[in-house]
Coordinates of C-alpha atoms in Angstrom, one line a residue:
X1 CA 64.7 -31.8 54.1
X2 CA 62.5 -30.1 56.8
X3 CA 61.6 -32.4 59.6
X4 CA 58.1 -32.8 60.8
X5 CA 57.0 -34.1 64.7
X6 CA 53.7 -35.2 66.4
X7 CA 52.2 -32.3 68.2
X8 CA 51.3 -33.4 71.9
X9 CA 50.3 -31.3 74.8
X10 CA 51.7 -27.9 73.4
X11 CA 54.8 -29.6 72.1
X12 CA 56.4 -31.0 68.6
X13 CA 57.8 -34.3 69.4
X14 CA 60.5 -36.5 67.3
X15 CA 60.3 -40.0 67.5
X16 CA 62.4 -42.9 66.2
X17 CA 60.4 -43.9 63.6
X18 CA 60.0 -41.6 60.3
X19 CA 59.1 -41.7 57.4
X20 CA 59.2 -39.5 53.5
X21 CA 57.0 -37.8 52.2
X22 CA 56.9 -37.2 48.4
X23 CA 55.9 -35.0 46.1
X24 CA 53.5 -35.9 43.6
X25 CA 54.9 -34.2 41.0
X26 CA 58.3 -35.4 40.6
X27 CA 57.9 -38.7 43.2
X28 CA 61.0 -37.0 44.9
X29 CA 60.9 -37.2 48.8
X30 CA 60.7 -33.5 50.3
X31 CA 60.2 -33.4 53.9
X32 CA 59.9 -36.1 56.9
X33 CA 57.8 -36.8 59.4
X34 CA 57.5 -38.2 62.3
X35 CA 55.5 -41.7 63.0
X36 CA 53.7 -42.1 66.2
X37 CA 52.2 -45.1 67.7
X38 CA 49.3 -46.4 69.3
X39 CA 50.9 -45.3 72.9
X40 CA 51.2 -41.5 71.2
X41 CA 48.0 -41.7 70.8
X42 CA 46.7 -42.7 74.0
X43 CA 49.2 -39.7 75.4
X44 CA 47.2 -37.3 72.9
X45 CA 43.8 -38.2 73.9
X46 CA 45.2 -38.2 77.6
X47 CA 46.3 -34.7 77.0
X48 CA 43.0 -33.6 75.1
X49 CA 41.0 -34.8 77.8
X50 CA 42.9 -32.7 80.7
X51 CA 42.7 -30.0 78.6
X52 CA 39.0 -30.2 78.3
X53 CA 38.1 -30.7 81.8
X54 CA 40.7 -28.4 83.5
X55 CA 43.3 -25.8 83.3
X56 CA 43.0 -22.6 81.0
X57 CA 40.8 -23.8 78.2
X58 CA 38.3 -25.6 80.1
X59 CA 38.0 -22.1 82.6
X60 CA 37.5 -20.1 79.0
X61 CA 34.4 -18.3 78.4
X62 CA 32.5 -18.6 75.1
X63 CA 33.9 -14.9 73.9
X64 CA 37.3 -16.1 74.9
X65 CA 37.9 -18.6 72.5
X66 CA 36.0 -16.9 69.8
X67 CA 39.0 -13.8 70.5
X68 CA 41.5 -17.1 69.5
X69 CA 39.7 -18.1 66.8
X70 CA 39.8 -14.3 65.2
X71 CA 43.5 -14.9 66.2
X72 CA 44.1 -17.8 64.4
X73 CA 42.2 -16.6 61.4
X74 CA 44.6 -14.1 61.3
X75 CA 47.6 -15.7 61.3
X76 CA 46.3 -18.6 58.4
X77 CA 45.4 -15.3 56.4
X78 CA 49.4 -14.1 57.2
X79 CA 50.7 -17.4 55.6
X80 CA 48.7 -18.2 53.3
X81 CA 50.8 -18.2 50.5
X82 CA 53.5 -20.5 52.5
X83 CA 50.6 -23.0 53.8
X84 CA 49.6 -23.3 50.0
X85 CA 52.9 -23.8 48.7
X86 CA 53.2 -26.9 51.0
X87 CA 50.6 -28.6 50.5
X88 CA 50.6 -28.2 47.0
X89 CA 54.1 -30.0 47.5
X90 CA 52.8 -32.3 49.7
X91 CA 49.9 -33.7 47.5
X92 CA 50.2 -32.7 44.1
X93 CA 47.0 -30.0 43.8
X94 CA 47.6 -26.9 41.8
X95 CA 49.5 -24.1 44.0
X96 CA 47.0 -21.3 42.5
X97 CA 44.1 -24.1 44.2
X98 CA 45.3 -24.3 47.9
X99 CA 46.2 -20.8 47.5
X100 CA 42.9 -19.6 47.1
X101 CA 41.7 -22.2 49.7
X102 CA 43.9 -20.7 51.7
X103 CA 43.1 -17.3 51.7
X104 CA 39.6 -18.0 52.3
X105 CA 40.0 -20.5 55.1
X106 CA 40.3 -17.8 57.6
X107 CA 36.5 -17.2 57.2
X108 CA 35.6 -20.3 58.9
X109 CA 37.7 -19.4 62.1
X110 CA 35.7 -16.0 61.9
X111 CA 32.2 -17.1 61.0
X112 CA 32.5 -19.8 64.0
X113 CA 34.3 -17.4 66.5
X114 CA 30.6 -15.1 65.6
X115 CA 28.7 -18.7 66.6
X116 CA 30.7 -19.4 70.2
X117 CA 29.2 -16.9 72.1
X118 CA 25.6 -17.6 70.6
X119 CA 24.9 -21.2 71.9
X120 CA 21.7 -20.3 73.5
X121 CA 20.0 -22.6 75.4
X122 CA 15.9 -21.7 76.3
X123 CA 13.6 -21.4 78.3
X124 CA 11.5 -23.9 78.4
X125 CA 7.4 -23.3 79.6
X126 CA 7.1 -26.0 82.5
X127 CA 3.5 -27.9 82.7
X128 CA 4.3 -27.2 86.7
X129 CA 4.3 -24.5 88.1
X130 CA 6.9 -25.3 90.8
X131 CA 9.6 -25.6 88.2
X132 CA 11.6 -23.5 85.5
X133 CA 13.0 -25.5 82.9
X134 CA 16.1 -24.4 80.8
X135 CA 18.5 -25.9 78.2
X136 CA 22.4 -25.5 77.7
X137 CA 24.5 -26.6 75.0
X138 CA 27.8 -27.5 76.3
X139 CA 30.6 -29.0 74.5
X140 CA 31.1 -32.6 73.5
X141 CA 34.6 -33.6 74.9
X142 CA 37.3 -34.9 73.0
X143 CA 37.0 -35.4 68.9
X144 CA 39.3 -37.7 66.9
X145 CA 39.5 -36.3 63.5
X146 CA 40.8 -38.1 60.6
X147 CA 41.7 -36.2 57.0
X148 CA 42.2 -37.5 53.9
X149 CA 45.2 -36.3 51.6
X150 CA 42.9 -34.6 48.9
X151 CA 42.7 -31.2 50.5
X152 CA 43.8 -32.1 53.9
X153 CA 43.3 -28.5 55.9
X154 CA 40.2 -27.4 54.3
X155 CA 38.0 -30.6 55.2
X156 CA 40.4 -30.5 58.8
X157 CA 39.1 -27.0 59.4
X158 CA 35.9 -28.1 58.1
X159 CA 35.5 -29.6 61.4
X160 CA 38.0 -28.1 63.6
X161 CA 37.1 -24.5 63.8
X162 CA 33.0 -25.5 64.3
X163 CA 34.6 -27.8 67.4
X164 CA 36.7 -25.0 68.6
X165 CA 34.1 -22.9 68.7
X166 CA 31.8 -25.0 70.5
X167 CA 34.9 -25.8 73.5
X168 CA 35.9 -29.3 72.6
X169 CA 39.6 -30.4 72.3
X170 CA 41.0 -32.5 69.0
X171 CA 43.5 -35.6 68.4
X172 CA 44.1 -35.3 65.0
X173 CA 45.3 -38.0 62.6
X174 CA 46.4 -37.3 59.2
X175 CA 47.0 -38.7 56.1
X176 CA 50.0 -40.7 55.9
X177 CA 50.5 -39.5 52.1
X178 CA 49.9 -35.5 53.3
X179 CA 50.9 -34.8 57.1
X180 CA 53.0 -32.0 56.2
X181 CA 50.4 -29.2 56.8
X182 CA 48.5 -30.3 59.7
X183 CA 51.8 -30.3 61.7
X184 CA 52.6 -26.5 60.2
X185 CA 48.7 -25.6 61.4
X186 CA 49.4 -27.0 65.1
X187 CA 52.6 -24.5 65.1
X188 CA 50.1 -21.6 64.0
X189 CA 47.1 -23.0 66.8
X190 CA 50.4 -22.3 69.3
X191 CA 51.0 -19.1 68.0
X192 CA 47.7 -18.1 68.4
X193 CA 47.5 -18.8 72.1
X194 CA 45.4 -21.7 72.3
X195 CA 46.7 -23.6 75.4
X196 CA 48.6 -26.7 75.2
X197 CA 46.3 -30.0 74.9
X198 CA 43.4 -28.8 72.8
X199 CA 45.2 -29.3 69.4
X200 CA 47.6 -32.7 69.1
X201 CA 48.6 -34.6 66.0
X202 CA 49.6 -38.1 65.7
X203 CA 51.3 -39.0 62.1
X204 CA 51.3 -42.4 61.4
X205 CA 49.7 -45.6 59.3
X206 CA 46.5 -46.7 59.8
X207 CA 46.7 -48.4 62.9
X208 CA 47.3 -44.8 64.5
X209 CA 43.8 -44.0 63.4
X210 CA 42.4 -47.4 64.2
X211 CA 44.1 -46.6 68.0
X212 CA 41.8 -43.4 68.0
X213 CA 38.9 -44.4 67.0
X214 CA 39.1 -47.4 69.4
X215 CA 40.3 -45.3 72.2
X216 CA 37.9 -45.1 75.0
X217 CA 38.6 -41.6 75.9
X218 CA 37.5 -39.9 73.0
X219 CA 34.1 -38.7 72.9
X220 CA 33.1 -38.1 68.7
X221 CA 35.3 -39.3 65.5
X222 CA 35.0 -36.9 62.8
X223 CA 36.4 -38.5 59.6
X224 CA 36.7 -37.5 55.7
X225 CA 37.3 -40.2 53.4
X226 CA 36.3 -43.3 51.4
X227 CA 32.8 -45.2 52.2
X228 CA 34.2 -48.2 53.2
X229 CA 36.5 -46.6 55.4
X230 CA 33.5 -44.6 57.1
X231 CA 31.6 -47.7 57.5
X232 CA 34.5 -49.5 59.3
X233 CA 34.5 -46.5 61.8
X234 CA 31.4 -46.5 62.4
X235 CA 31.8 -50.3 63.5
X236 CA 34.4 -49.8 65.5
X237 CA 32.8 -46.4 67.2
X238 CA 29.9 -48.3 68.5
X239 CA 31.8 -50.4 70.5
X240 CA 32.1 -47.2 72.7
X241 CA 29.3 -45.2 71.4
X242 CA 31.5 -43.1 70.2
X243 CA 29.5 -40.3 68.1
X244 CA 30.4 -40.0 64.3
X245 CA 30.3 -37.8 61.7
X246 CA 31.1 -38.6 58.3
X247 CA 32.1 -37.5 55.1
X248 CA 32.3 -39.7 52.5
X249 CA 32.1 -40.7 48.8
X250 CA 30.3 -39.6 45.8
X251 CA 28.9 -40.1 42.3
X252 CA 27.9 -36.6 42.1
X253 CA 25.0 -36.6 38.7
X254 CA 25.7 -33.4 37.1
X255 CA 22.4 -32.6 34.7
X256 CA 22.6 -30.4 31.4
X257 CA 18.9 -29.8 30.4
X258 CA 18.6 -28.9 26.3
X259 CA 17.6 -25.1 27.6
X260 CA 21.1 -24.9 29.4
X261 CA 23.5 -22.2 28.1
X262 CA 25.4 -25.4 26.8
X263 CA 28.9 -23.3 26.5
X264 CA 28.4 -22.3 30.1
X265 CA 27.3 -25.9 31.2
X266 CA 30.5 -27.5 29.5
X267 CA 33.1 -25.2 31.6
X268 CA 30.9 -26.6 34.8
X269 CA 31.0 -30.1 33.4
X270 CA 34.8 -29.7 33.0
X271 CA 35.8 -27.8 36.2
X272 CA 33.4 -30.1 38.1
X273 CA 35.1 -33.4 37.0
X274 CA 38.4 -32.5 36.4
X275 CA 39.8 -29.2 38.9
X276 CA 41.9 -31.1 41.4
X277 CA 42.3 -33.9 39.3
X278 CA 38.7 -35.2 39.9
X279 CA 40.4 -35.9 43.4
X280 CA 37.5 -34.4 45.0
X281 CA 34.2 -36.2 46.5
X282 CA 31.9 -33.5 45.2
X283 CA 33.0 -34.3 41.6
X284 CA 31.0 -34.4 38.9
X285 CA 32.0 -37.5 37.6
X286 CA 27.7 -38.1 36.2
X287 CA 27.4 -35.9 33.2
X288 CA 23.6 -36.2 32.9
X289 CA 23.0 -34.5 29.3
X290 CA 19.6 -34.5 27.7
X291 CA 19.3 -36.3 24.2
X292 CA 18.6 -33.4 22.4
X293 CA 22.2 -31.3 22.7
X294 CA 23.9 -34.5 23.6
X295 CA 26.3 -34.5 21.3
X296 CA 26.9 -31.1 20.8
X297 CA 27.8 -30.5 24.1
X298 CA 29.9 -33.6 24.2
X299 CA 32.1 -32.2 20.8
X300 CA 32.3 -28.9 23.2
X301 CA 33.6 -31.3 26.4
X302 CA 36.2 -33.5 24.5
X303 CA 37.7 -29.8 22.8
X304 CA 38.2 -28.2 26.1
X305 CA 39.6 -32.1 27.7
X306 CA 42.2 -32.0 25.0
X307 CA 43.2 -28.0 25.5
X308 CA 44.3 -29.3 29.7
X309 CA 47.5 -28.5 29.9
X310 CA 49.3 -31.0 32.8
X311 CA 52.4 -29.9 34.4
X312 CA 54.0 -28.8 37.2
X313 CA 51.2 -27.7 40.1
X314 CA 53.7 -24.6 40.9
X315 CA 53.2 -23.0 37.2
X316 CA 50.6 -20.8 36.9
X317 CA 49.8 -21.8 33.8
X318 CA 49.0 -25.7 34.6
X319 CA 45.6 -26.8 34.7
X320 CA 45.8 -29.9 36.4
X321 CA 48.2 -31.9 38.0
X322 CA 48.8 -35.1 38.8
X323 CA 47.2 -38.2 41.1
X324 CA 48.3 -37.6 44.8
X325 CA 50.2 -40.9 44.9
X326 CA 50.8 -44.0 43.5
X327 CA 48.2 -46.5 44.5
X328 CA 45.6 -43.8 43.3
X329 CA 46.9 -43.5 40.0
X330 CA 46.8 -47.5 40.0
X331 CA 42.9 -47.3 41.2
X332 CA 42.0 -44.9 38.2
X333 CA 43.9 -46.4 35.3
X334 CA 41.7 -49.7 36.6
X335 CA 38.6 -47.6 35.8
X336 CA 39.7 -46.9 33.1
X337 CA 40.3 -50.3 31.7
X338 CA 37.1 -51.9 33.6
X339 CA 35.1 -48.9 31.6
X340 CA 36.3 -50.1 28.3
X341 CA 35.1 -53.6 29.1
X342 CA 32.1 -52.6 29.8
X343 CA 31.4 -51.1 26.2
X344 CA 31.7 -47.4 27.0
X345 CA 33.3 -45.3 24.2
X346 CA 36.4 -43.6 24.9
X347 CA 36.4 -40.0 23.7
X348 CA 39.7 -38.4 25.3
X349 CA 42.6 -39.6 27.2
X350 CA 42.3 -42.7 28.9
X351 CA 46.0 -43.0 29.9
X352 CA 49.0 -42.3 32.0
X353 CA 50.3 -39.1 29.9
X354 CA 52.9 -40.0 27.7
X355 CA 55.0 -36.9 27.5
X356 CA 54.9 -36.6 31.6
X357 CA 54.9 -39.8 33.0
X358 CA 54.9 -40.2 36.4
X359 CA 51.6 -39.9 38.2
X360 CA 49.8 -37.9 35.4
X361 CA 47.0 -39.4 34.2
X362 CA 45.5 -37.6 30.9
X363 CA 41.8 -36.3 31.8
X364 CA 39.6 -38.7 30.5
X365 CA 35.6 -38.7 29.0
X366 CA 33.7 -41.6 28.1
X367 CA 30.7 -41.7 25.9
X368 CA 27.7 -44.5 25.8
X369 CA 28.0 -45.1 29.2
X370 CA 24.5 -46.5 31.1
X371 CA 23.6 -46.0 35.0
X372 CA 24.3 -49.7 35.6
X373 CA 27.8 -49.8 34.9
X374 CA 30.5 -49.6 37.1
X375 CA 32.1 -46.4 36.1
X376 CA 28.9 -44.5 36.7
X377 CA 28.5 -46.3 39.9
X378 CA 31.5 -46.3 42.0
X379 CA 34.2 -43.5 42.8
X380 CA 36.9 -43.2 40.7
X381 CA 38.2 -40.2 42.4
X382 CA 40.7 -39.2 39.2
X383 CA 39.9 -37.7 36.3
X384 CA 37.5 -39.8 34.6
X385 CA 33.8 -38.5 33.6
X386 CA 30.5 -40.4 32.5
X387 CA 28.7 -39.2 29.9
X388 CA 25.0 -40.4 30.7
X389 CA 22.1 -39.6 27.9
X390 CA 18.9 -39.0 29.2
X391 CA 15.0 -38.2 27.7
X392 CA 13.0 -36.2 29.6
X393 CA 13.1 -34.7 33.4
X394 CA 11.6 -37.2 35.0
X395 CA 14.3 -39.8 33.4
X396 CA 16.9 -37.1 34.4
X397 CA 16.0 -37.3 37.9
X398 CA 15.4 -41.4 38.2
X399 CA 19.0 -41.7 36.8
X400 CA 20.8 -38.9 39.2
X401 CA 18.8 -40.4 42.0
X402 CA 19.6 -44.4 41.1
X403 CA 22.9 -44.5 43.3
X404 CA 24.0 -45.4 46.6
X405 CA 25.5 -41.8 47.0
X406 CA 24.1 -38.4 48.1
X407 CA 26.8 -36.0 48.2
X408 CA 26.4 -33.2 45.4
X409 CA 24.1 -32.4 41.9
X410 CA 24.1 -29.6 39.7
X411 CA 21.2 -28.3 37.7
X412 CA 21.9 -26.4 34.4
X413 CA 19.1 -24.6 32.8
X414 CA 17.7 -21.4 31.8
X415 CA 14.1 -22.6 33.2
X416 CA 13.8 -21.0 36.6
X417 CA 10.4 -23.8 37.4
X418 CA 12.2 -26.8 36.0
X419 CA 15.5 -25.7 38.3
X420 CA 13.9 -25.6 41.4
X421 CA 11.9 -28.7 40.6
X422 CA 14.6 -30.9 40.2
X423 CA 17.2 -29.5 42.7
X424 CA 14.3 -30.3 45.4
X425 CA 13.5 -34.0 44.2
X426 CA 17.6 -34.5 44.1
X427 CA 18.2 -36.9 47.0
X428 CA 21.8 -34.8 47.7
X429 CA 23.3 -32.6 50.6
X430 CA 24.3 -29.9 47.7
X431 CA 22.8 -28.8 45.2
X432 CA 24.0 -26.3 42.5
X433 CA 22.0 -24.3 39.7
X434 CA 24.3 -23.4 37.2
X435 CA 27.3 -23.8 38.8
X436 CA 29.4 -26.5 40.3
X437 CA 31.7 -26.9 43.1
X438 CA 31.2 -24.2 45.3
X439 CA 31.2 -24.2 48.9
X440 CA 31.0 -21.8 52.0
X441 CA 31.5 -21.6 55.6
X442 CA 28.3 -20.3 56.6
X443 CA 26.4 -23.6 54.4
X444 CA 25.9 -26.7 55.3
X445 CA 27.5 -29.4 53.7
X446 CA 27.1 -33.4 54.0
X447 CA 25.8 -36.0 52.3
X448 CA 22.5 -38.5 52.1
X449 CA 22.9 -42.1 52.2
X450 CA 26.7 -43.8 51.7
X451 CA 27.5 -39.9 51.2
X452 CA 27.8 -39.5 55.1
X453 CA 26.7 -38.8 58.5
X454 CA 26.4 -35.4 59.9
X455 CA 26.9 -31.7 58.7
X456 CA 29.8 -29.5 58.1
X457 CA 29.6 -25.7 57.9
X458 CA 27.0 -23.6 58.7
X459 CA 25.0 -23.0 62.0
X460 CA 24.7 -26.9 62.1
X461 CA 27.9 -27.7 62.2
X462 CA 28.4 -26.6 65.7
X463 CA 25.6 -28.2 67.1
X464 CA 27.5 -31.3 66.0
X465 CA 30.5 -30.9 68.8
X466 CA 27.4 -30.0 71.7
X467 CA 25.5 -31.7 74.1
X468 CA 22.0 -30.2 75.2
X469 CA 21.5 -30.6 78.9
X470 CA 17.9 -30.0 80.6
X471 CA 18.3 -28.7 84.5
X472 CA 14.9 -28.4 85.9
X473 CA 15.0 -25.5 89.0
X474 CA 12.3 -26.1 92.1
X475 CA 10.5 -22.8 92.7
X476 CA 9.0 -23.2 95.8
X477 CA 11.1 -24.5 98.3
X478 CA 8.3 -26.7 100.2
X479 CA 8.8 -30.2 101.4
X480 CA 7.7 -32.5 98.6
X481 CA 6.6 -36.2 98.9
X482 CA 9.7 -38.2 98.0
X483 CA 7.8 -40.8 95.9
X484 CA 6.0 -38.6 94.2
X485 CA 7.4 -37.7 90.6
X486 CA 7.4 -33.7 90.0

């Protein structure tokens, strides 16, 4: 099996600890890895911090490490096709997926390699007229980011290219259940020519991310993953003021208005909820469906549910694969049963599949199911969708809005009015007409309330790795009365 290090200071580093990895698809082990500890962390953050405040990357100039980032982008665009093949391996998501996640990751590493050399500051009219005032945005320091095993180098490079950019430095803690690509991405940050320090990964359990977060030389966590995780961060962040960002959970509504196209609207209902196994916080796991086509489009869901063909994530022909790992599978199935209890009516699936096995879960849609239960108001994160009737718009809307979440909605209907009228009384970061589960580098993405903190993407995502500094310049040179202020 190919062996897998921490990456510290430039270098891949064995250790005495290991442990397997396995592949979601058959359970087999398929590669190794390296555990680190608490004191590999503190020699990661050590070595982030050097790098950021001396040597060759803190001596770069903004166009510099934007030529590194066009660099990089290159190479990820190279091996594509090898980086998708292991981490399909690695966590169970359909090869023809990562492949096209892939191929278009490059164009974050080019979109923020446009921003580096653009972090204006201004020029700031002074109310004296002994003093110019400017601004500079200068980079934050040292970020600890922690990824989750769902798509583990998109939501890294959510965050990792924007700090880049900017001139920070990263420690980098991976899943424990999907390490394996994070590791091949600091062999490719090497190639590229960034210089040692400003990329290091630390594999590990959760105390290696509870060592970062807690570690007093890191300047901003940056985490993707479960609510309750973020929250605990957070806690433990302020103990140092560390800055946060955070992306978390969702109960994404997904709204199908009797005008809607309903043939198009039940591919997006389907792709929303179950592409990547519903594994995705963005799902649409609310199907929101006005009274009047309700049941028509549910027949049209429930068809194209029992037409999924499961199998293995390498065949081209497979539309969905199986739960990442084992405790996940255990969390869905106990949505599943918790939904029954409840009273919803089960329409498709509802079970591990019995001609797989395994970790396969069959996609599963549920009928009669009200805002107040449980199902429609936690994550599942599997394969499990809601079906949620509704009246009129203004029902719509109270329903979509009645959650602790803010991550993602979709709109679906032919009325151009009524679609910009809801998507702008949706209290979410996204917002789709028509479509679902589409993202780009040069859009912000984040979510309101339990959703998150922060943005990723975009122009704003950059700011979120800067400090803005104010330097005040005296003009005239003349003695000045030492307790006088200005």
């Amino acid at each position: 099996m190919p062996a897998y290090g921490n990456w510290i200071n430039g270098r891949e580093e064995a250790s005495g600890a290991t442990c397997e990895t396995l592949n979601p698809y058959n359970q087999q082990p398929w590669a190794t890895v390296a555990q680190g500890t608490v004191q590999d962390v503190d020699r990661a953050v050590r070595a982030a911090r050097a790098a950021f405040e001396q040597g060759p990357w803190a001596a770069m100039t903004a166009t510099e490490r934007a030529a590194l980032l066009r660099r990089l982008g290159d190479i990820i665009k190279r091996d594509a096709q090898e980086l998708a093949r292991i981490e399909s391996t690695d966590n169970g998501k359909l090869y023809k997926e990562m492949l096209g996640q892939w191929q278009y990751l490059p164009e974050w590493f080019y979109y923020n390699a446009g921003l580096a050399d653009k972090l204006q500051g201004d020029v700031i009219p002074s109310d004296r007229p002994n003093f110019m005032i400017y601004t500079r945005h200068e980079p934050l320091g040292v970020v600890g980011a922690i990824t989750p095993w769902n798509s583990p180098g998109l939501l890294l490079i959510f965050k990792l290219a924007a700090g880049l950019a900017a001139g920070c430095t990263f420690v980098v803690k991976p899943s424990e259940h999907t390490p394996v690509s994070t590791v091949e991405l600091a062999r490719r940050i090497h190639e590229a020519g960034f210089p040692p320090g400003v990329f290091n990964v630390v594999n590990g359990p959760p105390e290696v991310g509870a060592a970062l977060v807690g570690h007093p030389g890191i300047d901003k966590i940056a985490f993707t993953g479960a609510t309750e995780t973020g929250k605990k961060i957070a806690a433990q962040a302020a103990r140092n003021l560390t800055r946060v960002s955070l992306e978390l959970g969702g109960k994404s509504p997904n709204i199908v208005f009797a005008d809607a196209d309903l043939d198009v609207a039940a591919n997006g209902a389907v792709a929303g909820i179950f592409a990547a196994t519903g594994q995705t916080c963005m799902a649409g796991s609310r199907l929101l469906v006005q009274q009047d086509v309700h049941d028509a489009l549910l027949d049209r869901i429930v068809e194209q549910t029992r037409s999924i063909k499961l199998g293995d994530p390498m065949d081209p022909a497979t539309q969905m694969g199986p739960c990442a790992n084992e405790p996940q599978l255990r969390k869905v199935l106990e949505y599943i049963d918790v939904a029954r209890q409840e009273g919803a009516s089960l329409k498709y699936g509802g079970q591990v599949d019995p001609a797989l096995g395994g970790l396969f879960v069959q996609p599963t849609v549920f009928a009669n199911v009200h805002n107040a239960m449980r199902i429609a108001r936690e994550e599942v994160f599997g394969p499990v969708l809601s079906v949620i009737p509704f009246k009129d718009e203004e029902e719509a809307i109270r329903i979509a809005n009645d959650t602790r979440f803010g991550l993602a909605a979709a709109v679906w209907t032919q009325n151009v009015h009524r679609a910009h009228r809801v998507a702008h009384r949706l209290r979410a970061g996204t917002v789709w007409i028509n479509a679902y589960r589409v993202v780009s580098f040069a859009a912000p993405f984040g979510g309101y309330g339990e959703s998150g903190l922060g943005r990723e993407n975009g122009v704003d995502a950059i700011r979120e790795f800067t400090e803005t500094k104010s330097v005040y310049v005296e003009l005239s040179g003349a003695p000045r009365d030492p307790f006088k202020l200005g």
